[in-house]
Amino acid sequence: MSQETIKGDSIPLRGEFTPPGDKSISHRAVIIGSLAKGMTTVNGFLSCGDTLSTVNAMRLLGVPIEIQGNNVEIKGKGLIELNEPEDTIDAENSGTTARLLTGLLSAQKFFSTITGDKYLRVRPMERVVKPLTLMGARIWGRDGGKRLPLAIQGTKLSGIRYELPAPSAQVKSALLLAGLYAQGETEVIEPTPTRDHTERMLTHCGVHIERNSASVKIRSGEDFKGAEISVPADISSAAFFIVAALINPGSEILIKNVGINPDRIGAIEILRKMDGFIEIINKRDESGEPVGDILVRASTLKATEIKGDIIPKAIDELPVIAVAACFAEGETIITDAKELRVKETDRIKAMTTELKKLGAEVEELDDGMAIRGKEDLIGGECSSWGDHRVAMALAVAGTRAKGTTVIEGGDCVSVSFPGFFDVMRRLRG
Ligand code: S3P
């Protein structure tokens, strides 16, 4: 297993950088580009473990996809020309690949199977299988259809009106992709808004979608044409450096070209509430997504309470927000975040266990964490639990620890942010 080492002792971060492309948007560009008719060109694409799982899946379905650096060319086949895959689709570590494709595959006229790595095979799939079955999908899987591998006999689907029992952009997107094929109208009602990249990208490609604050409707449809898609940098990757700059005195960094979709900036809202200096400048729009540059200065943070509607807007950033809380004055309480237990790993347990090894005062709650801030942590050995965001959050904690921190299994950062440790080294001089 790989080991990554982080020098501690609060070296300030200084300079500018552009994080890699947004993972959620990159997945969608490949899937939606494959379903469009004709050429889709994507720039700013994130080439990482997760998104390459989606690329490989779409190639297995017969879609020609060329990748050169951050540019991708997709010869879209239109809605009904995908081929039956000759082999099992392997989503590897990527929940987004597995869940969105389950929606898409349910509506095809062929049989397919989909699996994932040991982490993904224990994650819940029922949340997509259940509503898709209500649409008429025929899906079998381990544990009564609750876990991968899944076997999917594509069939004709009917639109439904479905109220999501819990906020999930992956489930919403799976149903919208199935809805592109289902007879009549498919409506997804959200208890709390979640990232709307699928809706924005389909609209950008000319698909008619009806939206209001709580629901999205799509009709089965006509073919749509390929488009040019610019992928902004990933706010979830930027978040690690936002926190690293906030907690290390003397830091000032500019993070460029970052996606600032209102459903994704919960971390910025929380960190500002904690008195973090974060300014968004140069705001603009690209391919239907808001983008800006983020200026961050080291700040004295204070504790806060994190719960309710902000949780889905910051779900992937909660591990690194827990790190920020380790250095904030007072006790930060995160609740309503039980979903963290079914991410790439149980992130509540992983962060509590590993931060404690570095001397943090963290308590595991059923649906979150309670964290009492202190001056410094103590460098030591900790483990990524095979989870990219846990590895990066621990690396950020290590920057403000005394001495060196070693992260076992730190190479899993390549799942979403290849080059993370190089950027960290560069900004710390
Ligand atoms: C994602 C949605 C979120 C998020 C995940 C990416 C997406 O998951 O945590 O990293 O791209 O739609 P859920 O839909 O399970 O909340």
XYZ file of N, CA and C in Angstrom, residues 154-257:
312
model
N -33.029 -4.484 -20.190
C -33.644 -3.242 -20.658
C -35.057 -3.491 -21.174
N -35.914 -2.506 -20.975
C -37.307 -2.673 -21.395
C -37.958 -1.301 -21.578
N -39.215 -1.302 -22.023
C -39.945 -0.031 -22.182
C -40.364 0.468 -20.807
N -40.058 1.706 -20.513
C -40.398 2.260 -19.201
C -41.564 3.233 -19.322
N -42.218 3.476 -18.198
C -43.269 4.510 -18.168
C -42.865 5.588 -17.182
N -43.179 6.817 -17.524
C -42.847 7.940 -16.635
C -43.591 7.821 -15.307
N -42.977 8.304 -14.231
C -43.641 8.335 -12.926
C -43.423 9.697 -12.287
N -44.184 9.921 -11.217
C -43.952 11.092 -10.378
C -43.342 10.533 -9.110
N -42.095 10.872 -8.820
C -41.401 10.226 -7.708
C -40.835 11.254 -6.747
N -41.212 11.081 -5.480
C -40.694 11.964 -4.447
C -39.479 11.282 -3.826
N -38.320 11.893 -3.940
C -37.109 11.273 -3.386
C -37.237 11.187 -1.861
N -37.033 9.997 -1.286
C -37.140 9.889 0.176
C -36.001 10.624 0.883
N -34.858 10.750 0.191
C -33.721 11.501 0.755
C -33.051 12.222 -0.403
N -32.450 13.393 -0.135
C -31.839 14.122 -1.250
C -30.714 13.310 -1.899
N -30.732 13.182 -3.233
C -29.631 12.522 -3.949
C -29.640 12.935 -5.415
N -28.567 13.596 -5.823
C -28.455 14.001 -7.230
C -28.232 12.790 -8.125
N -27.619 11.752 -7.562
C -27.392 10.558 -8.382
C -28.714 9.879 -8.707
N -29.589 9.776 -7.707
C -30.885 9.126 -7.956
C -31.710 9.993 -8.910
N -31.746 11.299 -8.632
C -32.493 12.213 -9.517
C -31.999 12.060 -10.957
N -30.672 12.030 -11.128
C -30.110 11.970 -12.486
C -30.405 10.633 -13.150
N -30.356 9.540 -12.377
C -30.677 8.220 -12.938
C -32.106 8.228 -13.481
N -33.027 8.852 -12.724
C -34.435 8.872 -13.147
C -34.618 9.792 -14.356
N -33.872 10.888 -14.411
C -33.999 11.791 -15.559
C -33.461 11.115 -16.829
N -32.371 10.357 -16.691
C -31.837 9.651 -17.870
C -32.831 8.586 -18.332
N -33.418 7.860 -17.381
C -34.452 6.876 -17.743
C -35.643 7.613 -18.353
N -35.926 8.805 -17.811
C -37.061 9.597 -18.293
C -36.905 10.062 -19.740
N -35.667 10.101 -20.236
C -35.457 10.458 -21.651
C -36.096 9.421 -22.578
N -36.324 8.211 -22.031
C -36.867 7.109 -22.823
C -38.296 6.732 -22.421
N -38.662 7.034 -21.160
C -39.919 6.511 -20.622
C -41.120 7.157 -21.304
N -42.175 6.366 -21.430
C -43.394 6.889 -22.036
C -44.003 7.960 -21.138
N -44.399 9.087 -21.729
C -45.024 10.145 -20.927
C -43.987 10.970 -20.191
N -44.420 11.436 -19.020
C -43.593 12.398 -18.293
C -43.002 11.768 -17.022
N -41.752 12.090 -16.744
C -41.133 11.650 -15.490
C -40.904 12.886 -14.644
N -41.378 12.833 -13.405
C -41.199 13.989 -12.523
C -40.484 13.535 -11.249
N -39.441 14.256 -10.890
C -38.717 13.949 -9.662
C -38.897 15.118 -8.708
N -39.383 14.800 -7.517
C -39.607 15.853 -6.510
C -38.524 15.715 -5.434
N -37.899 16.843 -5.120
C -36.774 16.809 -4.182
C -37.156 17.422 -2.841
N -36.857 16.724 -1.736
C -37.128 17.301 -0.414
C -36.235 18.519 -0.160
N -35.006 18.438 -0.644
C -34.022 19.521 -0.515
C -33.295 19.564 -1.847
N -33.001 20.745 -2.371
C -32.319 20.775 -3.672
C -30.948 20.097 -3.626
N -30.617 19.389 -4.706
C -29.289 18.784 -4.838
C -28.679 19.288 -6.145
N -27.411 19.025 -6.339
C -26.716 19.534 -7.528
C -27.526 19.263 -8.791
N -27.631 20.292 -9.636
C -28.526 20.186 -10.794
C -27.744 20.160 -12.111
N -26.554 19.539 -12.102
C -25.724 19.536 -13.306
C -26.394 18.795 -14.470
N -27.127 17.727 -14.163
C -27.778 16.969 -15.243
C -28.809 17.853 -15.941
N -29.620 18.558 -15.140
C -30.652 19.425 -15.697
C -30.018 20.537 -16.541
N -28.961 21.146 -15.993
C -28.310 22.249 -16.714
C -27.686 21.766 -18.018
N -27.044 20.588 -17.977
C -26.366 20.124 -19.189
C -27.364 19.679 -20.254
N -28.437 19.003 -19.832
C -29.452 18.607 -20.822
C -30.059 19.861 -21.455
N -30.314 20.881 -20.641
C -30.861 22.134 -21.174
C -29.858 22.768 -22.143
N -28.584 22.766 -21.771
C -27.525 23.307 -22.634
C -27.506 22.582 -23.986
N -27.855 21.286 -23.973
C -27.857 20.500 -25.221
C -29.209 20.575 -25.943
N -30.125 21.381 -25.440
C -31.383 21.611 -26.161
C -32.530 20.714 -25.740
N -32.371 19.939 -24.678
C -33.474 19.083 -24.212
C -34.411 19.939 -23.357
N -35.709 19.748 -23.562
C -36.664 20.554 -22.803
C -36.900 19.922 -21.428
N -36.627 20.716 -20.406
C -36.841 20.255 -19.029
C -37.648 21.316 -18.315
N -38.644 20.885 -17.553
C -39.430 21.864 -16.792
C -38.978 21.818 -15.343
N -38.684 22.984 -14.777
C -38.179 22.972 -13.405
C -38.871 24.013 -12.562
N -39.099 23.683 -11.293
C -39.372 24.735 -10.324
C -38.545 24.425 -9.095
N -38.757 25.149 -8.008
C -37.805 25.014 -6.890
C -37.771 23.599 -6.305
N -38.854 22.846 -6.457
C -38.881 21.541 -5.784
C -38.961 20.352 -6.725
N -39.138 20.601 -8.025
C -39.320 19.431 -8.889
C -38.735 19.636 -10.292
N -38.452 18.519 -10.941
C -37.928 18.518 -12.319
C -38.780 17.569 -13.137
N -39.171 18.014 -14.336
C -39.961 17.147 -15.212
C -39.255 16.995 -16.553
N -39.287 15.763 -17.072
C -38.698 15.527 -18.385
C -39.648 14.630 -19.167
N -39.688 14.826 -20.505
C -40.547 13.989 -21.355
C -39.657 13.149 -22.236
N -40.141 11.968 -22.579
C -39.327 11.100 -23.418
C -39.179 11.770 -24.753
N -38.039 11.433 -25.345
C -37.865 12.375 -26.341
C -37.241 12.077 -27.620
N -37.155 13.246 -28.219
C -36.490 13.273 -29.506
C -35.008 13.355 -29.266
N -34.288 12.968 -30.325
C -32.839 13.095 -30.276
C -32.434 14.547 -30.078
N -31.320 14.747 -29.462
C -30.755 16.087 -29.349
C -29.332 16.065 -29.892
N -28.843 17.281 -30.182
C -27.539 17.356 -30.858
C -26.385 17.516 -29.875
N -25.198 17.064 -30.297
C -23.987 17.253 -29.496
C -23.702 18.738 -29.328
N -22.910 19.060 -28.317
C -22.636 20.477 -28.034
C -21.187 20.628 -27.582
N -20.807 21.873 -27.367
C -19.496 22.123 -26.742
C -19.731 22.302 -25.250
N -18.973 21.587 -24.472
C -19.163 21.662 -23.018
C -17.843 22.051 -22.347
N -17.889 23.144 -21.566
C -16.712 23.539 -20.780
C -16.933 23.082 -19.348
N -16.005 22.308 -18.840
C -16.128 21.824 -17.463
C -15.308 22.745 -16.551
N -15.950 23.377 -15.567
C -15.171 24.213 -14.641
C -14.384 23.334 -13.670
N -13.468 23.942 -12.925
C -12.726 23.191 -11.906
C -13.673 22.794 -10.770
N -13.300 21.722 -10.093
C -14.204 21.103 -9.118
C -14.121 21.813 -7.758
N -15.251 22.369 -7.334
C -15.315 23.026 -6.017
C -14.980 22.034 -4.898
N -15.307 20.756 -5.110
C -15.024 19.755 -4.071
C -13.520 19.545 -3.925
N -12.773 19.659 -5.031
C -11.312 19.559 -4.946
C -10.739 20.859 -4.395
N -11.325 21.997 -4.819
C -10.869 23.301 -4.331
C -11.004 23.369 -2.808
N -12.043 22.725 -2.274
C -12.350 22.836 -0.841
C -11.180 22.415 0.051
N -10.401 21.423 -0.401
C -9.258 20.992 0.423
C -8.244 22.127 0.571
N -8.068 22.888 -0.508
C -7.092 23.980 -0.461
C -7.681 25.220 0.205
N -8.999 25.388 0.097
C -9.639 26.501 0.816
C -9.373 26.315 2.316
N -9.629 25.091 2.801
C -9.431 24.848 4.234
C -7.945 24.931 4.590
N -7.083 24.358 3.750
C -5.636 24.401 4.050
C -5.166 25.849 4.172
N -5.655 26.741 3.295
C -5.241 28.146 3.351
C -5.841 28.842 4.580
N -7.089 28.514 4.905
C -7.719 29.166 6.064
C -6.996 28.833 7.370
N -6.536 27.584 7.504
C -6.020 27.154 8.829
C -4.522 27.386 9.000
N -3.814 27.721 7.925
C -2.370 27.921 8.063
C -2.035 29.406 7.999
N -1.675 30.011 9.139
C -1.432 31.455 9.203
C -0.478 31.922 8.100
N -0.811 33.093 7.533
C 0.049 33.682 6.503
C -0.319 33.241 5.091
N -1.301 32.359 4.957
C -1.659 31.857 3.617
C -2.504 32.860 2.851
N -2.319 32.885 1.544
C -3.242 33.598 0.643
C -3.151 32.916 -0.712
N -4.271 32.364 -1.185
C -4.251 31.681 -2.479
C -5.434 32.137 -3.329
N -5.242 32.015 -4.654
C -6.327 32.287 -5.599
C -6.591 30.989 -6.354
N -7.813 30.489 -6.240
C -8.169 29.226 -6.898
C -9.028 29.590 -8.114
N -8.532 29.243 -9.292
C -9.143 29.818 -10.497
C -10.131 28.892 -11.191
N -11.097 29.543 -11.831
C -12.034 28.867 -12.740
C -12.855 27.757 -12.075
